[in-house]
Amino acid sequence: MLSVYATKDHVYTLLLDSVCSSATFGQYVQCACCWAVTHVWITWITVDREGICKCGYPKDKHCEDPIKPEDYVGEQWDRHRHTKEAPTDAFGDISFGGLGQKTGKYVRVSSDTPCEILYQLMTDCWKLRSPNLLISVTGGAKNFNIKPLLKEKFRRGLIKVAQTTGAWILTGGTHTGVMKHVGMAVRDYTLSSGLTEGQIVVIGVAPWGVIHKQEDLINPKGNLPVQYSLDEQGQGLLSCLDINHTHFLLVDDGTRDYGVEIELRARLEKHISQQSLGNRGSGVTIPVVCVVLDGGPGTLNTMYNVMLNHTPCVVLEGSGRVADVIAKVADLPVSEVTLDLIKQLMERFFGQEYKEFTEVKVIEWTKKIQDIIRMSHLLTVFHIDEDKNSDVDVAILQALLKVPKSDEHAARQSLERQLELAVAWNRVDIAESEIFTEEIQWTSCDLHPAMFSALVGDKPEFVRLLLENGVCLGKFLESEDMLCELYAHLPSCFFLRKLATRVHGGKIRRGQEPQPGSTKISLSHVAEEVRHLLGSFTQPLYVPSRVCVFSSLFVVVSQVLSKGLVNPTCSDEERTTDKVWDSIRDLFLWAVVQNNPELAEISWEQCRDCIAAALAASKILRKLAQESGEDDSEEAKDMRELASHYENQAIGVFSECHSWDAQRAQKLLIRVSPSWGRSTCLWLALKAEAKSFIAHSGVQALLTQIWFGELSVDNAPWKVLLCMIFFPLIYTSFLTFSGSSQEPELKPLNCSSRLMSLFTSPQVKFYWNIASYFGFLWLFAVVLMIDFQAYPSWRELLLYVWLTSLVCEELRQFYHDFDGPGFRKKAKMYISDMWNILDVLSIILFIAGLVCRLQASGTVFYVGKVILCIDFIIFCLRLMAIFTISRTLGPKIIILRRMMMDLFFFMFLLSIWVVAYGVAKQGILIHNEDRLNWIIRGAVYEPYLIIFGNMPNNIDSEHCSMNGSNPLKPRCPVLNKDNMPAFPEWLTIIMLCVYLLFANILLLNLLIAIFNYTFEEVQDNTDTIWKFQRYELIKEYHSRPALPPPFILLSHLILFIRGVLLRYPPQKHKPFRQELEKTEEEELLSWEAYMKDNYLSSTRQVKSQSMEHRVQDTAEK
């Protein structure tokens, strides 16, 4: 037990540590005075109360040691001398039972407990969030009635202000008077919202001595919730705790008097009002407001004292007594508030109670009322009859937003403080009506602190309001430090964990949540992580400072060189401006990575490059959801939903653009976007796997245009094929040329241009390559079946040359990348395509077969031929990739690939039954078979063939070997002494029937059902998937040399000479990315922003019309 005589600060520190671990907290007070001879010196004790101490407690409630009457004879009772503090024995959880099983927290504390300790208890041990507002409700301690309309407005308004602002409500805590009304408001909210544990924090500060059934609250260990029931019938002169409060501070000064908690409550309110508001050092402290209902002289004194401490008060007119008296005189000049007027009002509102007041008291109260009226900027009266639609919450918040008009500088500071308060409360309505008025002019810099608080506090409506009232994002995010501060204050999310891991070098363990503001983040970290999410094909969004990143020089030089190759006409000044500091993009990116749909939508609406921004957001969110490793988690699902939303937004804006001007819309797809790492919308959509966007008719029109090259898209395929064979036809009007892939107008071309346009068209390249590939397969088949000699013939040598050309083309494709991400990235991108894996496998097998085939040994020679035969199968399967361009066959190939995945998992299930039956059957029929090939045949192969109706015949002696001596025959079944099979025939028959039932009927029909489900599921999306995969084939043949294999070796030789020997820059592929002049780009972005506004306007109109239609239908019903 800790004694009061120890150092008091040390005592409270130890006790606070112990209560957080379910031990003890605080001090309570026990009376240490004499009880036996109290009537000698305590004159008010009557005979009826003999044995009752001055403190109000009987003898058995005192501690044992201090009962020494001779030490206190003749002394006046003094609380400080005749009481002592001891560790609290009442704390923990309190359960009130009843509807909803309400549970709260409570603790018995000394009236001298420091408020710092109490506040720490509430925030650290009770886990309460620091309030944005403290509402101190005071008034009548006895039960009183108020008008139903006022009661409803008070309850609804109090809960609304507490819910929207994150306020704490502070009351007396007992189930009487105004505290009861507050509790009923909380109860109604809890029942209507369906929450067992309400979000409203209501703290009752009650005197311990007057609590009814306080012995039920004694809980020295604090490890079990105490049961407390409301007993108004048997409480007598005591009071019950209100069961609708959430937390209780039970103040004990050693007596059983009312009012002992007033001093501690006042100190606690003052201490809370000195705490900083929010998580940034803006200098704004937690505001406190006092709400007054009814009340007597004590309430008047409380109201007077809090207003002297510059705390605003809200008085509810119509609630009775003191509240009504002040409400009646609040609008009068002080000179008219006379003693006679106060007497009349008090007699009117107090009734019979007024007769007990003395003249001196009435005069004192009149002076206090006059002083209260002089502080009119701190007084707000809620008049119920003025506005039927107003609630108490508006009056409470308006009371804190009254601005003194005397000093302009002080008024400006007060306005900024009020704006911070409104943001903390998240009350946009109050800010619109009280702060952003026509009389007050705000600059962007004035609103920056509020903008930061709104962003960090996740208050999207306030962000929109601040943007509408003059916040310039360019100025707000002008400095790098502000953006770093925003990233440092990211809420707990997967991206923050990734950033913390990158900052700390991978030392953050899974499950360790970095706290917002605890990690120092630079934009170089953000740029690296965002580039990882977007893809290595993009350039870093932020240029790291030279003093922070050691390798930045190499990165910047490589970026400048790459830009110089793409557009050598750009000057050095223009190259540096390519690294744009796009404030709107930065804010949008900040909102996207934390998976915040509201803030992201507000930022996206401000973006000019909105299609690229939406597709980049879709890519980032899908990558984050993929890397989270928890596909079923709510965070991953929300990311995927938001990614799909922005894909739809991109589709909506692009559809609007395409409907107005198809050519300009297509230019948006291939325009290089400096804001998003010099990528393009088309490439972002592909990397984001935005299949619906790629399947859009406008995107497909661009791909078709690229596919035909300079040939007109109106040419029929048979015309193109005929001109490929009889090319002089191109000099007639048989084929139509577009002249330019960017201009639809038809114009004549000269002879060489026509010939070049024909054979450089991706469509023509594709047809030639199909013919070449069929020729390769025909030659391969001829060599394998007819001309596979010991010494290679001219056909086989031609086959090797042909394959060499295919290998060279694969190498060219591997290194041919516009952005050049490096060897490892290229390899990762290359093997991500299944067809490339088949290409590599077929080439490796061919080389392995060739090596074996060239050996002198006959066995190895034949092994080489077997390998080449298997390789021929893979080359034939590669034909499916060629036909993906077909609108008819392409979707079917997609379905086939999905069914192959289903078949793989089905074979796993089937293998269980095959092996189970096969091993059992082999063990029963055959005794000690030691030949591995016949073991595998009997245990796996034969059971597999049974599924298809092929029954084994090795049971007969004609088809088997008795001792296994014949290697071409299996061992015969075990025979008994009568030369009959020893195995029980009935058992094998049952096993075979069960096996066929499950394997042949159940599993095969399951496979058919799976295929049917896959077909129906994929069939609806095959067109979209086919259009998405069509791009890769178009891109491949667009960059492919014009000559088909094996003549393509000439093109490879030319490319080698140009790129390696002559060091020429790589050829620019304009149809897939296009650099625009600055003026043209500005015009295009302005047009895109205009189209986006049209799209958003039409979307909002559709939503409003649908809402009006629903309201109309409801009204008609």
PDB file of C-alpha atoms in Angstrom, residues 50-148:
ATOM      1  CA  GLU A  50     -25.290   9.810  16.931  1.00  0.00           C
ATOM      2  CA  GLY A  51     -22.352   7.796  15.700  1.00  0.00           C
ATOM      3  CA  ILE A  52     -22.131   9.702  12.413  1.00  0.00           C
ATOM      4  CA  CYS A  53     -18.875  11.558  11.824  1.00  0.00           C
ATOM      5  CA  LYS A  54     -18.615  15.080  10.529  1.00  0.00           C
ATOM      6  CA  CYS A  55     -17.462  13.537   7.209  1.00  0.00           C
ATOM      7  CA  GLY A  56     -20.860  11.859   6.944  1.00  0.00           C
ATOM      8  CA  TYR A  57     -19.629   8.253   7.305  1.00  0.00           C
ATOM      9  CA  PRO A  58     -20.319   5.872  10.249  1.00  0.00           C
ATOM     10  CA  LYS A  59     -17.574   4.211  12.263  1.00  0.00           C
ATOM     11  CA  ASP A  60     -17.273   1.076  10.134  1.00  0.00           C
ATOM     12  CA  LYS A  61     -16.429   3.172   7.099  1.00  0.00           C
ATOM     13  CA  HIS A  62     -13.332   4.610   8.769  1.00  0.00           C
ATOM     14  CA  CYS A  63      -9.871   3.107   8.724  1.00  0.00           C
ATOM     15  CA  GLU A  64      -8.838   1.337  11.928  1.00  0.00           C
ATOM     16  CA  ASP A  65      -5.659   3.147  12.953  1.00  0.00           C
ATOM     17  CA  PRO A  66      -6.805   6.734  13.262  1.00  0.00           C
ATOM     18  CA  ILE A  67      -9.736   6.072  15.650  1.00  0.00           C
ATOM     19  CA  LYS A  68      -8.181   7.736  18.694  1.00  0.00           C
ATOM     20  CA  PRO A  69     -10.725  10.092  20.268  1.00  0.00           C
ATOM     21  CA  GLU A  70      -8.297  11.563  22.801  1.00  0.00           C
ATOM     22  CA  ASP A  71      -6.133  12.976  20.013  1.00  0.00           C
ATOM     23  CA  TYR A  72      -8.929  15.098  18.530  1.00  0.00           C
ATOM     24  CA  VAL A  73     -10.944  16.328  21.523  1.00  0.00           C
ATOM     25  CA  GLY A  74     -11.777  20.019  21.207  1.00  0.00           C
ATOM     26  CA  GLU A  75     -10.595  20.423  17.610  1.00  0.00           C
ATOM     27  CA  GLN A  76     -12.629  21.804  14.715  1.00  0.00           C
ATOM     28  CA  TRP A  77     -13.026  19.187  11.958  1.00  0.00           C
ATOM     29  CA  ASP A  78     -10.697  19.856   9.007  1.00  0.00           C
ATOM     30  CA  ARG A  79     -10.719  17.766   5.836  1.00  0.00           C
ATOM     31  CA  HIS A  80      -7.030  18.233   5.154  1.00  0.00           C
ATOM     32  CA  ARG A  81      -5.992  17.286   8.718  1.00  0.00           C
ATOM     33  CA  HIS A  82      -8.532  14.619   9.541  1.00  0.00           C
ATOM     34  CA  THR A  83      -8.381  12.648   6.272  1.00  0.00           C
ATOM     35  CA  LYS A  84      -5.627  10.858   4.481  1.00  0.00           C
ATOM     36  CA  GLU A  85      -5.171   9.440   0.991  1.00  0.00           C
ATOM     37  CA  ALA A  86      -4.736   5.772   0.170  1.00  0.00           C
ATOM     38  CA  PRO A  87      -4.499   3.797  -3.120  1.00  0.00           C
ATOM     39  CA  THR A  88      -7.826   3.607  -4.877  1.00  0.00           C
ATOM     40  CA  ASP A  89      -9.867   0.453  -4.457  1.00  0.00           C
ATOM     41  CA  ALA A  90     -12.529   1.220  -7.067  1.00  0.00           C
ATOM     42  CA  PHE A  91     -11.615   1.225 -10.755  1.00  0.00           C
ATOM     43  CA  GLY A  92     -11.972  -0.821 -13.924  1.00  0.00           C
ATOM     44  CA  ASP A  93     -14.999  -1.682 -16.064  1.00  0.00           C
ATOM     45  CA  ILE A  94     -18.556  -1.128 -14.980  1.00  0.00           C
ATOM     46  CA  SER A  95     -21.393  -3.112 -16.541  1.00  0.00           C
ATOM     47  CA  PHE A  96     -24.916  -1.743 -16.305  1.00  0.00           C
ATOM     48  CA  GLY A  97     -26.690  -4.710 -17.894  1.00  0.00           C
ATOM     49  CA  GLY A  98     -30.091  -4.254 -19.433  1.00  0.00           C
ATOM     50  CA  LEU A  99     -30.714  -3.576 -23.114  1.00  0.00           C
ATOM     51  CA  GLY A 100     -27.491  -3.644 -25.091  1.00  0.00           C
ATOM     52  CA  GLN A 101     -25.324  -4.637 -22.095  1.00  0.00           C
ATOM     53  CA  LYS A 102     -23.783  -1.165 -21.721  1.00  0.00           C
ATOM     54  CA  THR A 103     -20.244  -1.164 -20.332  1.00  0.00           C
ATOM     55  CA  GLY A 104     -18.179   1.799 -19.188  1.00  0.00           C
ATOM     56  CA  LYS A 105     -14.968   2.719 -17.403  1.00  0.00           C
ATOM     57  CA  TYR A 106     -14.711   4.231 -13.946  1.00  0.00           C
ATOM     58  CA  VAL A 107     -12.145   5.192 -11.322  1.00  0.00           C
ATOM     59  CA  ARG A 108     -12.330   6.618  -7.799  1.00  0.00           C
ATOM     60  CA  VAL A 109      -9.914   9.504  -7.420  1.00  0.00           C
ATOM     61  CA  SER A 110      -8.945  12.044  -4.804  1.00  0.00           C
ATOM     62  CA  SER A 111     -10.156  15.599  -5.199  1.00  0.00           C
ATOM     63  CA  ASP A 112      -6.487  16.652  -5.169  1.00  0.00           C
ATOM     64  CA  THR A 113      -5.462  14.431  -8.079  1.00  0.00           C
ATOM     65  CA  PRO A 114      -3.436  16.392 -10.669  1.00  0.00           C
ATOM     66  CA  CYS A 115      -5.377  16.911 -13.893  1.00  0.00           C
ATOM     67  CA  GLU A 116      -2.361  15.862 -15.963  1.00  0.00           C
ATOM     68  CA  ILE A 117      -2.691  12.396 -14.454  1.00  0.00           C
ATOM     69  CA  LEU A 118      -6.417  12.244 -15.161  1.00  0.00           C
ATOM     70  CA  TYR A 119      -5.988  13.344 -18.786  1.00  0.00           C
ATOM     71  CA  GLN A 120      -3.246  10.797 -19.271  1.00  0.00           C
ATOM     72  CA  LEU A 121      -5.502   8.144 -17.787  1.00  0.00           C
ATOM     73  CA  MET A 122      -8.269   8.938 -20.227  1.00  0.00           C
ATOM     74  CA  THR A 123      -6.085   9.092 -23.346  1.00  0.00           C
ATOM     75  CA  ASP A 124      -3.505   6.391 -22.616  1.00  0.00           C
ATOM     76  CA  CYS A 125      -5.310   3.867 -20.441  1.00  0.00           C
ATOM     77  CA  TRP A 126      -8.899   4.345 -21.524  1.00  0.00           C
ATOM     78  CA  LYS A 127      -7.705   4.796 -25.139  1.00  0.00           C
ATOM     79  CA  LEU A 128      -9.848   7.848 -25.751  1.00  0.00           C
ATOM     80  CA  ARG A 129      -8.851  10.020 -28.687  1.00  0.00           C
ATOM     81  CA  SER A 130      -8.015  13.570 -27.751  1.00  0.00           C
ATOM     82  CA  PRO A 131     -11.157  15.640 -28.221  1.00  0.00           C
ATOM     83  CA  ASN A 132     -11.629  18.324 -30.829  1.00  0.00           C
ATOM     84  CA  LEU A 133     -14.122  20.003 -28.531  1.00  0.00           C
ATOM     85  CA  LEU A 134     -15.093  19.774 -24.861  1.00  0.00           C
ATOM     86  CA  ILE A 135     -18.779  20.318 -24.091  1.00  0.00           C
ATOM     87  CA  SER A 136     -19.412  20.921 -20.406  1.00  0.00           C
ATOM     88  CA  VAL A 137     -23.106  20.477 -19.687  1.00  0.00           C
ATOM     89  CA  THR A 138     -24.302  22.061 -16.455  1.00  0.00           C
ATOM     90  CA  GLY A 139     -27.639  22.976 -14.969  1.00  0.00           C
ATOM     91  CA  GLY A 140     -30.260  21.621 -12.645  1.00  0.00           C
ATOM     92  CA  ALA A 141     -29.102  18.713 -10.546  1.00  0.00           C
ATOM     93  CA  LYS A 142     -32.667  17.765  -9.703  1.00  0.00           C
ATOM     94  CA  ASN A 143     -35.128  16.276 -12.138  1.00  0.00           C
ATOM     95  CA  PHE A 144     -36.939  18.905 -14.186  1.00  0.00           C
ATOM     96  CA  ASN A 145     -39.228  18.911 -17.191  1.00  0.00           C
ATOM     97  CA  ILE A 146     -38.644  20.805 -20.406  1.00  0.00           C
ATOM     98  CA  LYS A 147     -40.776  21.206 -23.500  1.00  0.00           C
ATOM     99  CA  PRO A 148     -40.799  18.155 -25.785  1.00  0.00           C
TER     100      PRO A 148
END
